[in-house]
Short mmCIF file of C-alpha atoms and ligand atoms in Angstrom, two decimals:
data_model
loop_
_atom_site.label_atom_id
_atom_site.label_comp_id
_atom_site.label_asym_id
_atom_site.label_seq_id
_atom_site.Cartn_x
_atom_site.Cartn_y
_atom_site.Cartn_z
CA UNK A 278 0.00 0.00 0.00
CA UNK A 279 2.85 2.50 -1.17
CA UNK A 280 0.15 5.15 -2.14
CA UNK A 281 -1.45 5.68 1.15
CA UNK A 282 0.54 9.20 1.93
CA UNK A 283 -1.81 11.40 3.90
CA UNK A 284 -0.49 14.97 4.25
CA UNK A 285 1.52 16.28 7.15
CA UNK A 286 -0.51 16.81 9.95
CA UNK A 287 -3.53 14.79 9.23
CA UNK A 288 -5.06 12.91 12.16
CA UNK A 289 -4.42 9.30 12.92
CA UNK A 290 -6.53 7.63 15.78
CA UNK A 291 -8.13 4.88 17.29
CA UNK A 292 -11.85 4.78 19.01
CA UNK A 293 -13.61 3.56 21.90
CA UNK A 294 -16.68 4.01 24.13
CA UNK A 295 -16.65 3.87 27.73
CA UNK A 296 -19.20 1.22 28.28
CA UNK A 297 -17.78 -1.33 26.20
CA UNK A 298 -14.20 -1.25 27.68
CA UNK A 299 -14.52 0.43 30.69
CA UNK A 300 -16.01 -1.85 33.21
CA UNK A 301 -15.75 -0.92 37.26
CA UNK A 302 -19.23 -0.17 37.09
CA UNK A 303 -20.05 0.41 40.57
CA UNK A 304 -16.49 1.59 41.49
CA UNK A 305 -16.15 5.41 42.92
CA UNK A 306 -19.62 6.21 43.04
CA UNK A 307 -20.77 6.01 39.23
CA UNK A 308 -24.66 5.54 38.75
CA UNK A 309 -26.02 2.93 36.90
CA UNK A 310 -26.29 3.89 33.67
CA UNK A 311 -29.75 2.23 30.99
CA UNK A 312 -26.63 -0.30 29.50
CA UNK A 313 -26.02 -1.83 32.94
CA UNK A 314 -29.88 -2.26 33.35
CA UNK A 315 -30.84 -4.18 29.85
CA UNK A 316 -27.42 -5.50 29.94
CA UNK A 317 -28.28 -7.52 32.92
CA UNK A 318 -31.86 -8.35 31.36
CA UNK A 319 -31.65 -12.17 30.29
CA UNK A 320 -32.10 -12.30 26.60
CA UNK A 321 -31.09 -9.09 25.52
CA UNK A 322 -26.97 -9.61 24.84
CA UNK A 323 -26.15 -12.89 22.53
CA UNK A 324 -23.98 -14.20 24.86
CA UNK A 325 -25.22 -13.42 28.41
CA UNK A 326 -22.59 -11.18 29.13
CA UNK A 327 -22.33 -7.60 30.78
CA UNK A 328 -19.81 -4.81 30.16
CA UNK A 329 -19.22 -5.15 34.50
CA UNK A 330 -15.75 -5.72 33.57
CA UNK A 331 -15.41 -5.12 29.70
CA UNK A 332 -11.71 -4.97 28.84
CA UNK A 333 -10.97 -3.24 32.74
CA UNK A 334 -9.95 -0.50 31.06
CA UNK A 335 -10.94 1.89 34.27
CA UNK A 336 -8.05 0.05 35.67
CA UNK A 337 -5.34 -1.04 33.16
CA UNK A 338 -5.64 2.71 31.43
CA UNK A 339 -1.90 3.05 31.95
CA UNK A 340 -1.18 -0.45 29.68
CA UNK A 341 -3.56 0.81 27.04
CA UNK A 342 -2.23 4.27 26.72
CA UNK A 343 1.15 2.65 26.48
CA UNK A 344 0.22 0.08 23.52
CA UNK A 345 -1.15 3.27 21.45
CA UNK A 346 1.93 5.76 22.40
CA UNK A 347 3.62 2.28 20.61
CA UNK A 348 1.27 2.54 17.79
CA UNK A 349 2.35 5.75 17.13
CA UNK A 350 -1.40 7.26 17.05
CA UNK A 351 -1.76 11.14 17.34
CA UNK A 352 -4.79 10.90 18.63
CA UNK A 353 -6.91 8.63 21.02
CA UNK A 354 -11.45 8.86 20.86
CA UNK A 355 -12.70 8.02 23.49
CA UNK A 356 -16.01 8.86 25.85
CA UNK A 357 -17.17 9.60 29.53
CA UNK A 358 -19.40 8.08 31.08
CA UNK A 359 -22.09 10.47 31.75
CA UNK A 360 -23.31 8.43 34.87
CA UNK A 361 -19.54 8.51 36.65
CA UNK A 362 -20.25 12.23 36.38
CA UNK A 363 -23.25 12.74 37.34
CA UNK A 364 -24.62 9.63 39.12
CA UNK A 365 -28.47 10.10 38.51
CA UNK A 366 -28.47 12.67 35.82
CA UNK A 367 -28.81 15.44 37.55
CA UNK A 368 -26.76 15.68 40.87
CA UNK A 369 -23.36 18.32 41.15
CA UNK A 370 -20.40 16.60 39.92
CA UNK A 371 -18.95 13.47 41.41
CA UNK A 372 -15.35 14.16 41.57
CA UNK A 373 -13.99 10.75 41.46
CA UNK A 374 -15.65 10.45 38.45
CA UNK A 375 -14.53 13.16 37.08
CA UNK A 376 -10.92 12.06 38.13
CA UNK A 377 -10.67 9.23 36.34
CA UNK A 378 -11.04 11.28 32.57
CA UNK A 379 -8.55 13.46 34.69
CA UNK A 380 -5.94 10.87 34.60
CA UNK A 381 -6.66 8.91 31.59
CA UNK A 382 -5.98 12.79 29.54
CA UNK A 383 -2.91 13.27 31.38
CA UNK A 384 -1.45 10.04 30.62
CA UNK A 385 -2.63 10.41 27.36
CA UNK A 386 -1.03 14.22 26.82
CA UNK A 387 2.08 12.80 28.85
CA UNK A 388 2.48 10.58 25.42
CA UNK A 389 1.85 13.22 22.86
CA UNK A 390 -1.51 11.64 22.15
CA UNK A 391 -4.22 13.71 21.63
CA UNK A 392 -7.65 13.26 24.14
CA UNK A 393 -10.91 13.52 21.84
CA UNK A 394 -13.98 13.45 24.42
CA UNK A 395 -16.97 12.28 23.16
CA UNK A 396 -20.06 13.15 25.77
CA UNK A 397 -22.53 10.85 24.92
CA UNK A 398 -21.71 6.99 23.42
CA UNK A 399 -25.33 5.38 24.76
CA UNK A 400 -24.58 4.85 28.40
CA UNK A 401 -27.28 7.67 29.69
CA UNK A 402 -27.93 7.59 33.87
CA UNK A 403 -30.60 5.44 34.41
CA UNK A 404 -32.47 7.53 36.76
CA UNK A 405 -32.64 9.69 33.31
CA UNK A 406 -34.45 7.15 31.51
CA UNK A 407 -36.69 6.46 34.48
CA UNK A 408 -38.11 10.17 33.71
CA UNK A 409 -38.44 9.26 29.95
CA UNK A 410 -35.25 9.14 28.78
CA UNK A 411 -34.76 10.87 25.66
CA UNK A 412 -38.32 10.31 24.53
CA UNK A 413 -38.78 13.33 26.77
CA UNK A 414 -37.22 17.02 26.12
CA UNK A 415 -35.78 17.50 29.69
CA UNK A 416 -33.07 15.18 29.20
CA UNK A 417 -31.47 17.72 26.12
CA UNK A 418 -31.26 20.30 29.45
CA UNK A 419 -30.02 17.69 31.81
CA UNK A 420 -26.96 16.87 28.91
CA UNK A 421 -25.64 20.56 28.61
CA UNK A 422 -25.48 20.43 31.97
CA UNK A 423 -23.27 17.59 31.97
CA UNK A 424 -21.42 18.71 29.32
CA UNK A 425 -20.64 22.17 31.20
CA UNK A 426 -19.44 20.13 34.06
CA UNK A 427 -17.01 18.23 32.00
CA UNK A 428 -16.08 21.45 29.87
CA UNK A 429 -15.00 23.06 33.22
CA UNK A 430 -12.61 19.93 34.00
CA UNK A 431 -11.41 19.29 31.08
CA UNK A 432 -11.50 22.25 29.06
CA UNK A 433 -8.61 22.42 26.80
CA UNK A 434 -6.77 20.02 27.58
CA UNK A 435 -9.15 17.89 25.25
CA UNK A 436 -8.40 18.55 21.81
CA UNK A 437 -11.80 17.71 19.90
CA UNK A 438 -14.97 17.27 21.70
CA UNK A 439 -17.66 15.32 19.94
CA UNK A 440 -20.85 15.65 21.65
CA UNK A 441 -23.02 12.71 20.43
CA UNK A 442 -22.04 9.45 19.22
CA UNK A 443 -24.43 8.43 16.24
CA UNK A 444 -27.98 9.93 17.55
CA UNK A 445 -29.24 7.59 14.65
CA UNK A 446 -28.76 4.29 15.92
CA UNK A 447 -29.43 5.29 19.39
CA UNK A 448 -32.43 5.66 18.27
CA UNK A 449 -33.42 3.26 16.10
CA UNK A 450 -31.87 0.47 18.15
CA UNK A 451 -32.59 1.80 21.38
CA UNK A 452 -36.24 3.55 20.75
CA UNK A 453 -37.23 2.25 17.60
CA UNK A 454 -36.63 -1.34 17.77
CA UNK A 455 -35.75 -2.32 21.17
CA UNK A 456 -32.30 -4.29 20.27
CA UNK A 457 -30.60 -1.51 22.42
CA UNK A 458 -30.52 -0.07 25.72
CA UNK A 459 -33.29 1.37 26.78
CA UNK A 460 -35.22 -1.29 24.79
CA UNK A 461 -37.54 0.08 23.83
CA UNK A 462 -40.22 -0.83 20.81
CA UNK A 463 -41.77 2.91 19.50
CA UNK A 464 -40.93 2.16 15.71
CA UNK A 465 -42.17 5.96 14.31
CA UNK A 466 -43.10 6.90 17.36
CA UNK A 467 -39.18 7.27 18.37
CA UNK A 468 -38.66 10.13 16.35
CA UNK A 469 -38.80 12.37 19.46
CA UNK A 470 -35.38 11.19 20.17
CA UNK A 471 -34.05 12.39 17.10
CA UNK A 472 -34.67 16.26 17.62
CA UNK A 473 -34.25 16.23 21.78
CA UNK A 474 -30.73 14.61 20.83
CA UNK A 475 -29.75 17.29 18.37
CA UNK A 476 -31.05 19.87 20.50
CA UNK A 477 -29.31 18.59 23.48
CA UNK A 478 -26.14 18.49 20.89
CA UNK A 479 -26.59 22.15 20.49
CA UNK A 480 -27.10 23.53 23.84
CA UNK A 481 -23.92 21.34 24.75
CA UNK A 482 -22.50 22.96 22.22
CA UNK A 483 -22.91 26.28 23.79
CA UNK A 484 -22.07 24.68 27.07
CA UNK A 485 -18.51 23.87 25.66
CA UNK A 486 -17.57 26.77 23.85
CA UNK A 487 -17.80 28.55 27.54
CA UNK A 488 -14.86 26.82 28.48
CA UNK A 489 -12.61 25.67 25.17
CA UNK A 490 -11.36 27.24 22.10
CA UNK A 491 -10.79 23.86 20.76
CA UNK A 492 -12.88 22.37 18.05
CA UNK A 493 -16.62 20.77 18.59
CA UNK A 494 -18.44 18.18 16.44
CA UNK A 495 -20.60 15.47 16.60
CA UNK A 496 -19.94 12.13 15.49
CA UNK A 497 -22.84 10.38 13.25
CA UNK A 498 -23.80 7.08 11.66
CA UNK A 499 -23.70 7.25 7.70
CA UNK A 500 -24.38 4.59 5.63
CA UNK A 501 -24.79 5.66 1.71
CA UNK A 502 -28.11 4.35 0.46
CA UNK A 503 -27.64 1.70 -2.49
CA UNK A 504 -30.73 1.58 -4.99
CA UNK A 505 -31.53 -2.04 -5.43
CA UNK A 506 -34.66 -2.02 -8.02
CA UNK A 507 -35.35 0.23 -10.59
CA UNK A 508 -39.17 1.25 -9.97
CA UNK A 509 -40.56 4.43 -8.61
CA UNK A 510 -41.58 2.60 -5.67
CA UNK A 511 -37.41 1.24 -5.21
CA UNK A 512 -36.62 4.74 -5.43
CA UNK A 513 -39.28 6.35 -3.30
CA UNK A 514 -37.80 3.48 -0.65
CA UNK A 515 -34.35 4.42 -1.24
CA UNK A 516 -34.92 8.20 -0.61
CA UNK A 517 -36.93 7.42 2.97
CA UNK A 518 -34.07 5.43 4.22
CA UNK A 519 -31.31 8.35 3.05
CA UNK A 520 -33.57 10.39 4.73
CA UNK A 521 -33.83 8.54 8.19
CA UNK A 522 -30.56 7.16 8.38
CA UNK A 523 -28.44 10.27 6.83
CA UNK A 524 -30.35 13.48 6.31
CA UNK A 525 -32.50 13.27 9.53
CA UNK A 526 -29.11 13.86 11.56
CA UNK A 527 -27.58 16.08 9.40
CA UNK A 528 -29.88 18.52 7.31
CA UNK A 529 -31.09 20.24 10.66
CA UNK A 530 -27.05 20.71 11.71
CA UNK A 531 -26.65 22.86 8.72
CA UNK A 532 -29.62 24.96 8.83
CA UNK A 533 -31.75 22.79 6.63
CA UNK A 534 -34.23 21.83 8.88
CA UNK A 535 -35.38 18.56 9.50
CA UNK A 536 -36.62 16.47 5.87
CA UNK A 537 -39.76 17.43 4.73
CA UNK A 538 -41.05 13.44 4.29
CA UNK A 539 -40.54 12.87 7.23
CA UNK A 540 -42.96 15.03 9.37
CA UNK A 541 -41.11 15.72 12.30
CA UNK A 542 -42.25 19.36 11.99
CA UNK A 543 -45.95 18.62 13.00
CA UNK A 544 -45.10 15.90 15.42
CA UNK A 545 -46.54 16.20 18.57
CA UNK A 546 -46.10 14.78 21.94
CA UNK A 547 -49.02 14.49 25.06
CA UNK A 548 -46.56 17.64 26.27
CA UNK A 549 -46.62 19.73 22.95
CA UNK A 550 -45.26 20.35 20.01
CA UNK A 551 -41.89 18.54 19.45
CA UNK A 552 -39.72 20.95 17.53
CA UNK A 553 -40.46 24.43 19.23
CA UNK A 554 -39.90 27.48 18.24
CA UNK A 555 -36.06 28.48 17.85
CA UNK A 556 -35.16 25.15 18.62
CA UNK A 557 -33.75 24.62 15.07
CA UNK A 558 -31.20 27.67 15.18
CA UNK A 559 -30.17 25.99 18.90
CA UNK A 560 -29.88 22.67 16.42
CA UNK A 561 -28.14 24.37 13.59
CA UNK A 562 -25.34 26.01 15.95
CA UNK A 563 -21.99 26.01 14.13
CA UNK A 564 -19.53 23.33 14.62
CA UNK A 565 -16.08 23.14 13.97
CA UNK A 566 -15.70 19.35 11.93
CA UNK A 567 -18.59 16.76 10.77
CA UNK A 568 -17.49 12.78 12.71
CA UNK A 569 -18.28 10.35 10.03
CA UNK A 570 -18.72 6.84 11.09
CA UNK A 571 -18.74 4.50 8.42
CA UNK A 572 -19.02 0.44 8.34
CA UNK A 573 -20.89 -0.01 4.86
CA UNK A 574 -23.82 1.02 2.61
CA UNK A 575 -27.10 -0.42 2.61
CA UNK A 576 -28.81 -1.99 -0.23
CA UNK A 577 -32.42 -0.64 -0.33
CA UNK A 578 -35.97 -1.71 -2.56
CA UNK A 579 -39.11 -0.98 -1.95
CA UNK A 580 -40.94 -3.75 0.57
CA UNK A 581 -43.13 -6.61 -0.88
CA UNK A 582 -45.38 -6.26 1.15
CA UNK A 583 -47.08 -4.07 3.38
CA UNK A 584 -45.34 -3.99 6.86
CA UNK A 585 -44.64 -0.87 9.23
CA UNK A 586 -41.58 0.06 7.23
CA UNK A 587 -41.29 1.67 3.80
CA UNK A 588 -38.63 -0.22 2.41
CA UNK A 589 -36.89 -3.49 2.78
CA UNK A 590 -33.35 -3.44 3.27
CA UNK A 591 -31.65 -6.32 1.20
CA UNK A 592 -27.61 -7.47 0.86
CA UNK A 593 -25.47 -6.27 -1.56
CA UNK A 594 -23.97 -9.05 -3.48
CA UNK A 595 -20.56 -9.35 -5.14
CA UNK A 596 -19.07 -7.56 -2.12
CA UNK A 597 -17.33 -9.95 0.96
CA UNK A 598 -18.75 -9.66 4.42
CA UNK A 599 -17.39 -9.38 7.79
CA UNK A 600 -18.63 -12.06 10.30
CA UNK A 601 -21.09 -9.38 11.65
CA UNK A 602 -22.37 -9.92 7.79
CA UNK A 603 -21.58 -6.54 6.60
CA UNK A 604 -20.31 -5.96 3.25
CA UNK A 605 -16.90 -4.76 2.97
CA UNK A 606 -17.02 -2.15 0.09
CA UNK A 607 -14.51 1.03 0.27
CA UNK A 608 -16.53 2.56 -2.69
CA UNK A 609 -18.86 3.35 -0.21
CA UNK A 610 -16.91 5.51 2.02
CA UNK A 611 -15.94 7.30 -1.29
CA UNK A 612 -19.25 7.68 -2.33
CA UNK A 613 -20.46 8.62 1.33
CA UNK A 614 -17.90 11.55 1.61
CA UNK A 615 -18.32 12.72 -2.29
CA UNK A 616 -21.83 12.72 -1.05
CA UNK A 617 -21.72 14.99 1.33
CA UNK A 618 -19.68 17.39 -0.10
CA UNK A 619 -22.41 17.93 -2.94
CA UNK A 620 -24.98 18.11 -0.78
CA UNK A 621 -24.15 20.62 2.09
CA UNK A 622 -21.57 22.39 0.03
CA UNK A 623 -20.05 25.03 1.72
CA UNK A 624 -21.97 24.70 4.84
CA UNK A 625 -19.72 21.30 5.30
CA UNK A 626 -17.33 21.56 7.76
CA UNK A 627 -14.04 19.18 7.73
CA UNK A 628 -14.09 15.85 8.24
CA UNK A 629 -12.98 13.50 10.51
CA UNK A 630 -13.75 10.01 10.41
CA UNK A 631 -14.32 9.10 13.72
CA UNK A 632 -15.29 5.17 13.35
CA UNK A 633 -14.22 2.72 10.86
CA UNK A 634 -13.44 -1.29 10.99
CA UNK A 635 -14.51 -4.32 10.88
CA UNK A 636 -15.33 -7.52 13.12
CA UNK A 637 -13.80 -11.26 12.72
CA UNK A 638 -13.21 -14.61 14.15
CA UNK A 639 -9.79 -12.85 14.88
CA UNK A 640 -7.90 -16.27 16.93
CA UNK A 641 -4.93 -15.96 19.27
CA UNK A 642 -2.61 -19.06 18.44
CA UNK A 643 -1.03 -20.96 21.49
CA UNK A 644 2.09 -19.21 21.06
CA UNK A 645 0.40 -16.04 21.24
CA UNK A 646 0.00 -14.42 17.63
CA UNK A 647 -3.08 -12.88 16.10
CA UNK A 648 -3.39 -12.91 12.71
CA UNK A 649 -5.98 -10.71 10.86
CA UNK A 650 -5.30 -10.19 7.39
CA UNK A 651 -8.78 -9.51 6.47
CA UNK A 652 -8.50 -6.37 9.12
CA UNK A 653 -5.84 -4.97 7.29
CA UNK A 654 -7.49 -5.13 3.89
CA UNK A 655 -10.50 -3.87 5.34
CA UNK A 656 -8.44 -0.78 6.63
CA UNK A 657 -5.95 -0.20 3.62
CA UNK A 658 -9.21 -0.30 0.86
CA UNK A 659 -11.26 2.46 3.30
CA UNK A 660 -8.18 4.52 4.02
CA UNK A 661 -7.44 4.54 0.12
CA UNK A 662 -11.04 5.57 -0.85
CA UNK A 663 -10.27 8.96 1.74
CA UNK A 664 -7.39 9.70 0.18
CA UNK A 665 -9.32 9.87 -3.05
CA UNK A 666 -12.30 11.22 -1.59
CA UNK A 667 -8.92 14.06 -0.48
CA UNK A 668 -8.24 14.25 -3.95
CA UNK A 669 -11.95 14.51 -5.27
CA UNK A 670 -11.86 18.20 -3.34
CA UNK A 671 -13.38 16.79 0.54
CA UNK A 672 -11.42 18.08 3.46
CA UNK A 673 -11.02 14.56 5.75
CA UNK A 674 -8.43 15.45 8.42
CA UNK A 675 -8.65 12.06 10.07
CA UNK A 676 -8.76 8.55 10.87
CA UNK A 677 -10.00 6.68 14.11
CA UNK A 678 -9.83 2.84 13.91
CA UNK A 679 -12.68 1.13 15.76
CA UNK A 680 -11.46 -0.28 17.33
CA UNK A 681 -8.43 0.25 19.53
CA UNK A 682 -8.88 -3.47 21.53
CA UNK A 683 -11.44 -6.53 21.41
CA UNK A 684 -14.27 -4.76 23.36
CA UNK A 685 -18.43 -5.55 24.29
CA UNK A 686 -20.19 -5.04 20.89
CA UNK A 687 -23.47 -4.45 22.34
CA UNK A 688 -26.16 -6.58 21.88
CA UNK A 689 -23.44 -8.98 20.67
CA UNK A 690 -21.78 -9.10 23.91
CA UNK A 691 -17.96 -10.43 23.52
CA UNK A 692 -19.14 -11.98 20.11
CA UNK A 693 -17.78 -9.82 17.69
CA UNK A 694 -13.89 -8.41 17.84
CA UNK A 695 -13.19 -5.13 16.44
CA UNK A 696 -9.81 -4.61 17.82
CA UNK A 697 -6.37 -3.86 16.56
CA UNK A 698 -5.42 -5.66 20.00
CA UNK A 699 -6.82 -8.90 20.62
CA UNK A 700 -8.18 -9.24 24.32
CA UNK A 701 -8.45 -11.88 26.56
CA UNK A 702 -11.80 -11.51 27.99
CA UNK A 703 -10.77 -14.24 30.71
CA UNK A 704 -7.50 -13.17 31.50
CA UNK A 705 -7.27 -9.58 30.46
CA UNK A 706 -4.39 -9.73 28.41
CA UNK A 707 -3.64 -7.42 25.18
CA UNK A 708 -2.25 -9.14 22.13
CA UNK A 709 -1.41 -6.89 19.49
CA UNK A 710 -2.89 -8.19 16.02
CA UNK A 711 -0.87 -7.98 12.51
CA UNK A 712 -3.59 -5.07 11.68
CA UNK A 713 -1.28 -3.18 14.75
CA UNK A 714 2.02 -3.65 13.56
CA UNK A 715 0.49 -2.82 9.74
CA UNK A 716 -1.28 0.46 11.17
CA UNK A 717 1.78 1.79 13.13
CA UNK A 718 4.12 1.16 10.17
CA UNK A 719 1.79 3.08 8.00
CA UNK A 720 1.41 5.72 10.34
CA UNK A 721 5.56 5.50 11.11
CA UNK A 722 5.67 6.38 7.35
CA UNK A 723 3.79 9.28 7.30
CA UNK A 724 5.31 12.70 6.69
C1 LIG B 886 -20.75 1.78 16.04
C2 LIG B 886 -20.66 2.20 17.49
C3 LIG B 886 -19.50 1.58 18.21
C4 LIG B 886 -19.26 0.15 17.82
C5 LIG B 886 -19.19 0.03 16.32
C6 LIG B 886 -18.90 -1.37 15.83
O1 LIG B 886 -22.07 1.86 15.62
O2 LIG B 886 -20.56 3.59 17.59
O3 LIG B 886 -19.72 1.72 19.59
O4 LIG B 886 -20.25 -0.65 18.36
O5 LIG B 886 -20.39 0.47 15.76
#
C-alpha cells in the first residue's frame, strides 16, 4: 500500500466508548447507567454477558495508553461516562468520576496523544431514563449540563470534543426497535429522540464553547443508500431510508431543517409540540468538523409487502462480508464523503472520520500471535477511498480505527472483535494483532 501518503498533519486515531471497555461499574460512586440495566436483562446480549468488567480498562488505562503511544497514534477517541459524572443525571459533579477522565488525559497528553472526548456513546444515567429518557425534552437540558461540568474539567486540555455518538442508531436500536438499551419498541413513534438529541447536541455545544477554544463536532452514523430495483416505488424506498438514516441527523445541523417526508415538523407529543420554536437555530449552531462513522452502505428496494416500514433493506452481493455480515465495500466511504460534499456544500465543515473497521473470528494461536489479514485489507481499501475522496476536493483530516482493543459489541456481547489488539476476555491480556504492527508502520511512514 505505497500510495497511502496522507499529508503532514492529518489525524491518525483509534476509538472507543466507555461502556464497552470500561467496566468498574459500581467503582467510585458512578450511577447505573440504561446499558447496565438491559445488559443484565436475560435475553437481551447474545452471549449473556455484561460490560461489568469489559476490557478493565478503568483500571489497566496506563497499559492501554502505552500500547497506542507504541502505535504511534496522534490521537486517542474516546467517551465519559455520563453516569460517573453525574450519578443520577442530575446531581453536582462526582469528583472521582470526574478524576478518572482526569488521569486517563494526562497520561494520554504525557504521550503526545491527543484526548478527543466524546459526551454521549449510549450509556445515559438510568435515573434519566426512568423520567423518559430521551423520549422526553428535559433530558437535552439535563446533557448541557453535563457537558458544562465536564467542559469546566477538562477544558482544553481535550483537543476535539464530539458531543453525540451516532444519535441515529441510538435511536433506532434503542427507541425504535428495542435491540438496544433502553429497549424500547416505539418504531415511528421514536422520532422524538431524534430532535431532543440534536437539540441537546446544540445547547452542549454552547455549554462547551464557555470553556474551550478547541474544536466541537458530533460524530454520526452514515451509511450511503444503495438503490436495489429500478421502480418508482425502489426509489421512493431508497430516498426514505437516506432520509432517516443520513439526512435526519444532518440537514437540521446545517440549517436545513429537519426532511420534509418525514414530518417531524408537526409531530406532537401528550406535552406539545416537538420541535419548538427556535429550537432549530439551537440545532443548527456552528460546529467546527462533521465525525463520520462508516461500516458499509445499505442496499435498499421498496418492501413486498405491506409492513410498518417503507422499504426493505436487502444485501449487496458481489461484495465480501465481515462475520457481523456486513459488506466490505470502500466505494462506499468514497461515495459517502463525495456525497456529502455535494450536498451541504459550503456549509460542510471538515471531516474527521471518527469510526471505521470491521469484526472477525480474529484467533490468538497458542504461542500467542493474532493474525488478521482480512483487518488490514478492510483498513488499507477504506483509508485509500479517503485519500481519493482528499483528492476529489473533501477536506477529511482524520482517521479513528474502531477499534483500539477486542471490546463488548453491544447486543453482541464479547461476540464480535473489532480490535487492533486482541483481548483476553478471561485473562485480560492485550495481544497486538498484525492489523497493529500494519497500522503503526503506516502511520511511522507518514510525513
Ligand atoms: C458503532 C458504534 C461503536 C461500535 C461500532 C462497531 O455503531 O458507535 O460503539 O459498536 O459500531
Amino acid at each position: 500500500a505505497a500510495q497511502l501518503n496522507f499529508p503532514a498533519g492529518f489525524t491518525w486515531g483509534v476509538s472507543t466508548s466507555a461502556y464497552q471497555i470500561e467496566g468498574a461499574t459500581s467503582q467510585d460512586g458512578r450511577g447505573t447507567s440504561i446499558w447496565d440495566t438491559f445488559a443484565h436483562q436475560p435475553g437481551r446480549v447474545v452471549d449473556g454477558t455484561t460490560g461489568d468488567v469489559a476490557c478493565d480498562h478503568y483500571h489497566r488505562y496506563p497499559e492501554d495508553v502505552a500500547l497506542m503511544a507504541d502505535l504511534g497514534v496522534s490521537a486517542y477517541r474516546f467517551s465519559i461516562a455520563w453516569p460517573r459524572i453525574q450519578p443520577d443525571g442530575t446531581s453536582p459533579a462526582n469528583p472521582a468520576g470526574l478524576a478518572f477522565y482526569d488521569r486517563l488525559v494526562d497520561a494520554l497528553l504525557d504521550r503526545g496523544i491527543d484526548p478527543v472526548a466524546t459526551l454521549f456513546h449510549w450509556d445515559l444515567p438510568q435515573a434519566l431514563e426512568d423520567r423518559g429518557g430521551w423520549l422526553a425534552r428535559d433530558t437535552a437540558y439535563r446533557f448541557a449540563e453535563y457537558a458544562d461540568l465536564v467542559a469546566r474539567q477538562l477544558g482544553d486540555r481535550v483537543k476535539l470534543w464530539i458531543t453525540l455518538n451516532e444519535p441515529f442508531v441510538h435511536m433506532s436500536y434503542g427507541y425504535g426497535m428495542g435491540v438496544h438499551a433502553p429497549g424500547r419498541m416505539h418504531l415511528f413513534d421514536a422520532f422524538p429522540v431524534a430532535h431532543h438529541q440534536l437539540l441537546g447536541h446544540g445547547l452542549a455545544v454552547d455549554a462547551l464553547r464557555a470553556h474551550t477554544g478547541n474544536p466541537i463536532g458530533i460524530a454520526n452514523n452514515y451509511s450511503p443508500v444503495w438503490l436495489r430495483g429500478d421502480t418508482e416505488a425502489d426509489r421512493a424506498a431508497a430516498g426514505a431510508y437516506d432520509a432517516l438514516h443520513n439526512r435526519l441527523f444532518t440537514d437540521p445541523l446545517f440549517g436545513r431543517g429537519y426532511p420534509g417526508e418525514l414530518a417531524l415538523d408537526s409531530a406532537v407529543t401528550p406535552d406539545g409540540p416537538v420541535v419548538r420554536e427556535g429550537d432549530l437555530e439551537i440545532v443548527a449552531r456552528p460546529i467546527d468538523f462533521l465525525g463520520v462513522n462508516y461500516y458499509n452502505p445499505t442496499g435498499v428496494r421498496a418492501p413486498e409487502e405491506d409492513g410498518p416500514l417503507p422499504f426493505d433493506l436487502v444485501p449487496l452481493d458481489g461484495y465480501p462480508t465481515t462475520n457481523f455480515d456486513w459488506p466490505v465495500a470502500p466505494d462506499g466511504l468514497l461515495d459517502l464523503l463525495t456525497t456529502l460534499r455535494t450536498t451541504y456544500g459550503e456549509a460542510l465543515p471538515p471531516i474527521h472520520i471518527t469510526e471505521g473497521g470491521c469484526s472477525y473470528d480474529d484467533v490468538l494461536t497458542a504461542d500467542g500471535h493474532c493474525d488478521d489479514p482480512e483487518r488490514v485489507a478492510y483498513l488499507a481499501g477504506h483509508l485509500q477511498a479517503v485519500r481519493e475522496a482528499m483528492d476529489a476536493g473533501v477536506d477529511v483530516r482524520g482517521y479513528f480505527v474502531w477499534s483500539l482493543m477486542d471490546n463488548f459489541e453491544w447486543a453482541e456481547g464479547f461476540t464480535k472483535r473489532f480490535g487492533l489488539v486482541h483481548v483476553d476476555f478471561d485473562t485480560q491480556v492485550r495481544t497486538p494483532k498484525t492489523s497493529y504492527a500494519w497500522y503503526r508502520d503506516l502511520i511511522a511512514r507518514q510525513p
